[in-house]
mmCIF file of C-alpha atoms in Angstrom:
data_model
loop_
_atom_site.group_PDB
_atom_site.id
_atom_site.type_symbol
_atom_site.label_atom_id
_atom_site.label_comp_id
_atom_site.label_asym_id
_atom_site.label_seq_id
_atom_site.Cartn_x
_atom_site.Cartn_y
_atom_site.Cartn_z
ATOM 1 C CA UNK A 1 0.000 0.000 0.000
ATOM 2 C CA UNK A 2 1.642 3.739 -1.036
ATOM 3 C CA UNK A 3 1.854 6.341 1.313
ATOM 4 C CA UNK A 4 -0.646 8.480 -0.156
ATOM 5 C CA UNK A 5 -3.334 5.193 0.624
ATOM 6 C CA UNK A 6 -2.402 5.460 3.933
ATOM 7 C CA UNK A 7 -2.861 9.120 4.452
ATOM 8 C CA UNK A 8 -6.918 8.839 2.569
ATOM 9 C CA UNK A 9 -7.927 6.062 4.951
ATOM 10 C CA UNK A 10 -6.128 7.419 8.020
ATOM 11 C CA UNK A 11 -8.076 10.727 7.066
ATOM 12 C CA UNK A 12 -11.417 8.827 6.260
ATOM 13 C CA UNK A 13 -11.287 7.089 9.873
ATOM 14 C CA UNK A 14 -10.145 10.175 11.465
ATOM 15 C CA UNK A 15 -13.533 11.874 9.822
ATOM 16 C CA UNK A 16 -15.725 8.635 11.082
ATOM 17 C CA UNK A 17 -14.416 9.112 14.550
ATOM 18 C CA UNK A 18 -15.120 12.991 14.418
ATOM 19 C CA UNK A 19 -18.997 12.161 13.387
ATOM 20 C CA UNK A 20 -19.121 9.350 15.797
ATOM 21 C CA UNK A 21 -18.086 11.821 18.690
ATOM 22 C CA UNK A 22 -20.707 14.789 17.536
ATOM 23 C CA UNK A 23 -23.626 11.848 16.765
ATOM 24 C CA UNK A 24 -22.849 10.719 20.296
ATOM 25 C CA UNK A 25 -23.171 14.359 21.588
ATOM 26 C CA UNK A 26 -25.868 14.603 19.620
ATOM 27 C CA UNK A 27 -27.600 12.025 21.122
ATOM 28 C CA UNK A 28 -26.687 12.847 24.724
ATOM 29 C CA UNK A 29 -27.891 16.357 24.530
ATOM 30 C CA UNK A 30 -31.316 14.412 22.989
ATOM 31 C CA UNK A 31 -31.730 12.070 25.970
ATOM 32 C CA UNK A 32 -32.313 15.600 28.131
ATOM 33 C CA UNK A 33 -35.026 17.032 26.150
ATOM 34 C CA UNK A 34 -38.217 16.257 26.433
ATOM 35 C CA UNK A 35 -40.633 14.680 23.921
ATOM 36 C CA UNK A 36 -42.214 17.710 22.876
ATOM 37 C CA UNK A 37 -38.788 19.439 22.343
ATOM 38 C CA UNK A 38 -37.630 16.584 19.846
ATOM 39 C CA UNK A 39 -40.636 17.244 17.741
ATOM 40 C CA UNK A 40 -40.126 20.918 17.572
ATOM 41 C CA UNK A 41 -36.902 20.546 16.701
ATOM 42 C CA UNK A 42 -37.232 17.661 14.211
ATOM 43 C CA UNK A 43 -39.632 20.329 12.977
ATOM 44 C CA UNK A 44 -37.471 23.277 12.493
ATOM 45 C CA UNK A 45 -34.776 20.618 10.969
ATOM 46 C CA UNK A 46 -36.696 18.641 8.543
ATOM 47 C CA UNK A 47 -36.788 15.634 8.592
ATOM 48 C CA UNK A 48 -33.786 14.483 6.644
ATOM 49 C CA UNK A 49 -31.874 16.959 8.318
ATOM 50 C CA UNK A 50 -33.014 15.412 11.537
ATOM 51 C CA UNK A 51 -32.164 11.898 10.797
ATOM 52 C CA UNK A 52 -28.451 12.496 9.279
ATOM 53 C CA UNK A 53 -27.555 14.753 12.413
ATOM 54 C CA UNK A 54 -28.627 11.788 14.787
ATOM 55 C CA UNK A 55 -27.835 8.542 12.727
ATOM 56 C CA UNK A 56 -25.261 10.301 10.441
ATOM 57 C CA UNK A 57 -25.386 10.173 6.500
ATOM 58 C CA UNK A 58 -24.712 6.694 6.232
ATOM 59 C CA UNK A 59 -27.336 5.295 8.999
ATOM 60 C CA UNK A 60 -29.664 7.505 7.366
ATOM 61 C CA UNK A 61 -29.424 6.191 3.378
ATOM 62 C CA UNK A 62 -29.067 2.219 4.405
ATOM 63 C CA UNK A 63 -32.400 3.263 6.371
ATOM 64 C CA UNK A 64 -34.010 4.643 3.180
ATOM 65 C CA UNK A 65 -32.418 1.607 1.206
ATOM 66 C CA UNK A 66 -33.610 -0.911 3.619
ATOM 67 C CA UNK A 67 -36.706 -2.739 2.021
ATOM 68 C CA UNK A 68 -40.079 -3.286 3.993
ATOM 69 C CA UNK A 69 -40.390 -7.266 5.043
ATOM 70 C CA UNK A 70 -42.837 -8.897 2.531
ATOM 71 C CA UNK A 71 -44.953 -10.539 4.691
ATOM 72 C CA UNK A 72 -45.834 -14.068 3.359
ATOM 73 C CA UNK A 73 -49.932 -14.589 3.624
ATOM 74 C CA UNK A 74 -50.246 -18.062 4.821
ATOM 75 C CA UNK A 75 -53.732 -20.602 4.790
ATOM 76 C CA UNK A 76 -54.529 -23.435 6.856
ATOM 77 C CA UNK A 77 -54.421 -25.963 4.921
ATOM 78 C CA UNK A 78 -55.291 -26.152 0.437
ATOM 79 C CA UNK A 79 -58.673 -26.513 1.116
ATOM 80 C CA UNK A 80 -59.218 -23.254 3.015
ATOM 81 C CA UNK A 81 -59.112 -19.782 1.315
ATOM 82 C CA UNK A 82 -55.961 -17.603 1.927
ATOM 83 C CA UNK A 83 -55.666 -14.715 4.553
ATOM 84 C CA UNK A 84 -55.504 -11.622 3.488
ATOM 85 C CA UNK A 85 -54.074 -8.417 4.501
ATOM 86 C CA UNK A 86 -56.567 -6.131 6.337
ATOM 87 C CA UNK A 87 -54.504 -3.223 5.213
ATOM 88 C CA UNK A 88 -54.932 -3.786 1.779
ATOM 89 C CA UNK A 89 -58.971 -3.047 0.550
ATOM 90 C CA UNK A 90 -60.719 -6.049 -0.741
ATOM 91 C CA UNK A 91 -61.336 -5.860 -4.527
ATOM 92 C CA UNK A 92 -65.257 -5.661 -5.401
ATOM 93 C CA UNK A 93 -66.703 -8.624 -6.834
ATOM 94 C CA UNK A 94 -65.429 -9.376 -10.800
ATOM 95 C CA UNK A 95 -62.163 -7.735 -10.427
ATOM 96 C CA UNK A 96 -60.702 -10.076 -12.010
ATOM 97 C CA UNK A 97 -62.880 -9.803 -15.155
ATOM 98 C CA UNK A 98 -63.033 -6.071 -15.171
ATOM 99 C CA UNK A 99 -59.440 -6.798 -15.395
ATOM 100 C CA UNK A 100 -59.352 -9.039 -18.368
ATOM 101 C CA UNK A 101 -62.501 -6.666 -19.803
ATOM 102 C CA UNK A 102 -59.630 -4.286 -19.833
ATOM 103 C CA UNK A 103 -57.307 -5.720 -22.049
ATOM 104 C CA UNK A 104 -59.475 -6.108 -24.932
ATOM 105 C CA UNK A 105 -59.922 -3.118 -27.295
ATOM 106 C CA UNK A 106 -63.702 -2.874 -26.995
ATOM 107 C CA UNK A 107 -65.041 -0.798 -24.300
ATOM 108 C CA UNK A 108 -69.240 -1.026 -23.981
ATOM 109 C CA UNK A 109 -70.677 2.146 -22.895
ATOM 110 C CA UNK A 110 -74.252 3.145 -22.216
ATOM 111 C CA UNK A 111 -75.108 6.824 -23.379
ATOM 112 C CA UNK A 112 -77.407 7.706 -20.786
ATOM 113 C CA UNK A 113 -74.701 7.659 -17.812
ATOM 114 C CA UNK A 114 -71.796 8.767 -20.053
ATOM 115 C CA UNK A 115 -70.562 12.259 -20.142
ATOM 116 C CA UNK A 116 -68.406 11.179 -23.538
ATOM 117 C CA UNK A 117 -71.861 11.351 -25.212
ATOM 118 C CA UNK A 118 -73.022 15.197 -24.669
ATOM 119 C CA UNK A 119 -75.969 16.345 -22.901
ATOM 120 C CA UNK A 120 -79.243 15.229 -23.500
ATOM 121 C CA UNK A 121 -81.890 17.218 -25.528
ATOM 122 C CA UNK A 122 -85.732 16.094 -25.759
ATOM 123 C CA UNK A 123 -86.639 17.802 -28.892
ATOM 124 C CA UNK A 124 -83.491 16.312 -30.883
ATOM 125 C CA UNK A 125 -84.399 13.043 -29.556
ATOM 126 C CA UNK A 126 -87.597 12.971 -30.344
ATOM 127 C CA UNK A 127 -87.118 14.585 -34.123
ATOM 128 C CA UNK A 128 -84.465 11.663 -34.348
ATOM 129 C CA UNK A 129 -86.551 8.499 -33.107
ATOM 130 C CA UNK A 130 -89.518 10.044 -34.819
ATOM 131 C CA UNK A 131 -89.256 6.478 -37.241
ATOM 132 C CA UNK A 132 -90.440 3.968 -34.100
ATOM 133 C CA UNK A 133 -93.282 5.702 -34.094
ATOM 134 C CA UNK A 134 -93.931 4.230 -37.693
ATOM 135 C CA UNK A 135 -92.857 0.712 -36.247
ATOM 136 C CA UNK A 136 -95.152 0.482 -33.878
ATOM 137 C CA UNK A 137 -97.743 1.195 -36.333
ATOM 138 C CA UNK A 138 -96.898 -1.963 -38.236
ATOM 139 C CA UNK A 139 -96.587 -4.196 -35.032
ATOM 140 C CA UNK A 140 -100.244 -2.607 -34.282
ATOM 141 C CA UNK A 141 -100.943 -3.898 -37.930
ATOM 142 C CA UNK A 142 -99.225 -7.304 -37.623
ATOM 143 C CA UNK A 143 -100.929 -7.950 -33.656
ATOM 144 C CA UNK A 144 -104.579 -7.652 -35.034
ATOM 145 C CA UNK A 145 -103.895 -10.345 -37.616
ATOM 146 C CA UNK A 146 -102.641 -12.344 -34.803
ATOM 147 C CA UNK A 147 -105.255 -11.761 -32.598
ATOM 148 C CA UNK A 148 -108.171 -12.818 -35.588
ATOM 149 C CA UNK A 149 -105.836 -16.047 -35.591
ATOM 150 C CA UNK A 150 -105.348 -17.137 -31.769
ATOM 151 C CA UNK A 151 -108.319 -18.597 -29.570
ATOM 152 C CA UNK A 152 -106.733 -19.349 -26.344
ATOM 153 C CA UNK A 153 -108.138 -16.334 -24.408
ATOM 154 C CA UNK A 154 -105.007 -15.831 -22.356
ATOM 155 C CA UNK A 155 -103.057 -15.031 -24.973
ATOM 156 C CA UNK A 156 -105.403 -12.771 -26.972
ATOM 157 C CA UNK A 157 -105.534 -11.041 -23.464
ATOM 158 C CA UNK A 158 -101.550 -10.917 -23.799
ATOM 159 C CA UNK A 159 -102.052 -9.610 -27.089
ATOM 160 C CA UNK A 160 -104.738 -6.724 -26.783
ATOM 161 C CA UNK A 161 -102.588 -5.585 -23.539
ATOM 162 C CA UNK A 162 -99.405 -5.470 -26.339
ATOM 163 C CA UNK A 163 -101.598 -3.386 -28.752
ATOM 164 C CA UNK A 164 -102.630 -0.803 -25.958
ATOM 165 C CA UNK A 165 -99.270 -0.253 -24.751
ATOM 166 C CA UNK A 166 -98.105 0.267 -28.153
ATOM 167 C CA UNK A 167 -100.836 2.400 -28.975
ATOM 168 C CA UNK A 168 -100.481 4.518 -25.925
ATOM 169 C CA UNK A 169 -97.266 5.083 -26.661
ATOM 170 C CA UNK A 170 -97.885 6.856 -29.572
ATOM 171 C CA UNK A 171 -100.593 8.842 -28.567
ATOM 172 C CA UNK A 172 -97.874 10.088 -25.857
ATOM 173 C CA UNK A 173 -95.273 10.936 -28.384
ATOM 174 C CA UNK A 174 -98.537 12.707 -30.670
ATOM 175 C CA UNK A 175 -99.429 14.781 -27.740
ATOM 176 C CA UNK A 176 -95.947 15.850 -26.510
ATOM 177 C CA UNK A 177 -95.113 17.076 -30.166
ATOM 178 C CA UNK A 178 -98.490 18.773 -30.396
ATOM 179 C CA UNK A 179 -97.438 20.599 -27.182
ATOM 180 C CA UNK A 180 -94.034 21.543 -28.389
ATOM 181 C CA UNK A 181 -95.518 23.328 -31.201
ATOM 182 C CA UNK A 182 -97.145 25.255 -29.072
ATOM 183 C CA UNK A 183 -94.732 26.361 -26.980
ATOM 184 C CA UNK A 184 -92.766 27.219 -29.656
ATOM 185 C CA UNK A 185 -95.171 29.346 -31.135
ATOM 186 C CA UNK A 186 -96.031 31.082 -27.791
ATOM 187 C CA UNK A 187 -92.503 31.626 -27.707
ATOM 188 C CA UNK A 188 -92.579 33.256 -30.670
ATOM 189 C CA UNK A 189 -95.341 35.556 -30.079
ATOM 190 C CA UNK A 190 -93.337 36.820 -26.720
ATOM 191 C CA UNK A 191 -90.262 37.418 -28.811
ATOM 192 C CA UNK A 192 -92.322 39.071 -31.212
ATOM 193 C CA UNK A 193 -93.600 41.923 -28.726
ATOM 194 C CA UNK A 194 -90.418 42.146 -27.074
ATOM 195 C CA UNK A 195 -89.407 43.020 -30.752
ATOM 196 C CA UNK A 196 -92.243 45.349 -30.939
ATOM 197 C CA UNK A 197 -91.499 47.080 -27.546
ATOM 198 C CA UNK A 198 -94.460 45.683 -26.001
ATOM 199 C CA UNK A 199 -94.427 43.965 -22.870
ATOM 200 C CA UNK A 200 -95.501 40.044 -23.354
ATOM 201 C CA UNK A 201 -97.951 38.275 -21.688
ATOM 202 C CA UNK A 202 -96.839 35.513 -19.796
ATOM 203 C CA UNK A 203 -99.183 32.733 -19.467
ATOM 204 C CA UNK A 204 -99.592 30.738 -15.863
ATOM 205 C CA UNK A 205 -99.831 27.122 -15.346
ATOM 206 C CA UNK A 206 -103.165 27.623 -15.017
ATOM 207 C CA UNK A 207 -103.980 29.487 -17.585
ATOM 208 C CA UNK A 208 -101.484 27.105 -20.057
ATOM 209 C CA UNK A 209 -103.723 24.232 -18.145
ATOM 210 C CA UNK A 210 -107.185 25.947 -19.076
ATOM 211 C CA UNK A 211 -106.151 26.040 -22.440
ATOM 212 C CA UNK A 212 -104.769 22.655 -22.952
ATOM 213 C CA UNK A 213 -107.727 21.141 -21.815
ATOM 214 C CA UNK A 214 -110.463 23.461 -24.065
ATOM 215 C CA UNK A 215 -108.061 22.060 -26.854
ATOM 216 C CA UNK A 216 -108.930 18.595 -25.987
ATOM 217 C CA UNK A 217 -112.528 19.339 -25.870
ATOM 218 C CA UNK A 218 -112.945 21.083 -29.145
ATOM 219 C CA UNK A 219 -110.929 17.795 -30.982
ATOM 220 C CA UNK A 220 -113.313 15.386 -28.983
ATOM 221 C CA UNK A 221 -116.658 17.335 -30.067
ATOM 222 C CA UNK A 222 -114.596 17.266 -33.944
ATOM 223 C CA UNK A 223 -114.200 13.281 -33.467
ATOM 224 C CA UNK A 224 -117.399 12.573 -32.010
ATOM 225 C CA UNK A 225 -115.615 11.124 -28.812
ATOM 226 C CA UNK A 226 -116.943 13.724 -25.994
ATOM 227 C CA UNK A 227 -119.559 11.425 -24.875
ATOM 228 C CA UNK A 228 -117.074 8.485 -24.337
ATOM 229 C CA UNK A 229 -114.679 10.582 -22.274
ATOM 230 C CA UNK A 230 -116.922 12.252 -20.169
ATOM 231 C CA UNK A 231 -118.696 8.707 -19.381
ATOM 232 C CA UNK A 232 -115.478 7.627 -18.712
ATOM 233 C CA UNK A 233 -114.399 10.353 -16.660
ATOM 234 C CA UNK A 234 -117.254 10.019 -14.459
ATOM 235 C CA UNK A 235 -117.154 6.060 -13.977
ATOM 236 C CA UNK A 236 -113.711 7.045 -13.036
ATOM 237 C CA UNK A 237 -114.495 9.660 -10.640
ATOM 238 C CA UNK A 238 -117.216 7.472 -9.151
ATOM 239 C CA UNK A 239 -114.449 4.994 -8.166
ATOM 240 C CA UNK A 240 -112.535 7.298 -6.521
ATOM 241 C CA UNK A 241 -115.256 8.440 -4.577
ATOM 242 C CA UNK A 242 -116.278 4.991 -3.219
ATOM 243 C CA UNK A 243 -112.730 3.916 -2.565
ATOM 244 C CA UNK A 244 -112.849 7.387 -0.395
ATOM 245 C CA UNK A 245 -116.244 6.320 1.849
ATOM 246 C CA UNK A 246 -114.988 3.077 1.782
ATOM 247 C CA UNK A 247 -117.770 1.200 -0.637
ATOM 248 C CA UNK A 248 -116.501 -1.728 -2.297
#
């Protein structure tokens, strides 16, 4: 070994023994101070500060570098289920195929719950869908054929319930469109007197509901149907009324 070995490891264990004697100092001057003292401090410090003043630079990096113990879950016997770690949250059932799901390049998204698809508007998904309204028309068509052809009762009862619901359905979509034209051109005529300088009339839910249902008289007296509604109407409010007193 050359002299100028000797002198760098002399020096180097000269240095150790230096920190060793201000760590150890360190530590005595700790073992005074209270609990409270050592936190402030530690606070002041930082942490890392902290840590290479007490356990010097080289405690403190094997510290970092020292790995956490894997612990090894362990089961009974085969037959029993492993145990897990309570410090590790319990994946909700089909992980595992969400997981796989994952992997492959099709994703299946439903419209209604995803943002990706924009907001949703009424009128442009009514003017869009406007064609099932033609559909159901035909299935009304093709369910009456049926019906002339089937004589189990049940299932002519099956089918007549089918036709209603189809048929209401329609009528629903017929009347909401009916009342979007309206609105429309009621919103029109306010936009017109603002136009104007005039000062609109804004109609109530009253008055909106007053006129909604005149409407529905004047097309029942036009199709000759007044009669059935209002009998209808009343059988129905006669109902109510016993089922109110109690009457079966």
């Amino acid at each position: 070994m050359s002299s100028s070995d000797e002198e760098a490891s002399s020096a180097t264990e000269h240095e150790d023994s230096g920190d060793d004697e201000t760590q150890n100092a360190i530590r005595d001057d700790l073992k005074g101070m209270s609990f409270e003292e050592i936190m402030k401090l530690k606070e002041e410090l930082g942490a890392r500060v902290y840590k290479e003043a007490v356990l010097g630079a080289q405690g403190s990096k094997e510290t970092a570098r020292k790995p956490k113990p894997k612990t090894e879950l362990k089961r009974l016997n085969k037959n029993r289920p492993r145990e897990m770690s309570s410090r590790r949250q319990v994946p909700f059932l089909g992980a595992d195929q969400r997981a796989e799901r994952k992997k492959g390049a099709t994703e299946v998204r439903d419209p209604r719950f995803d943002e990706k698809s924009g907001t949703y508007n009424a009128d442009t998904f009514k003017k869009n869908y406007q064609f099932v309204s033609q559909i159901r028309k035909k299935e009304v068509g093709q369910l009456k054929k049926q019906l002339d052809e089937v004589e189990d009762p049940q299932e002519k009862h099956q089918i007549k319930d089918t036709m209603q619901r189809l048929i209401n359905k329609n009528v629903e979509d017929k009347r909401w469109h009916t009342k979007q034209k309206k609105v429309k051109k009621e919103l029109a005529g306010i936009q017109k007197k603002h136009n104007q300088g005039q000062q609109p009339h804004y109609l109530t839910k009253k008055e909106r509901r007053a006129k909604e249902l005149v409407a529905q008289f004047e097309q029942l007296k036009s199709t000759g149907k007044l009669n059935k509604h209002l009998e209808k109407r009343r059988k129905k409010n006669a109902a109510k009324d016993r089922k109110r007193i109690g009457i079966d």
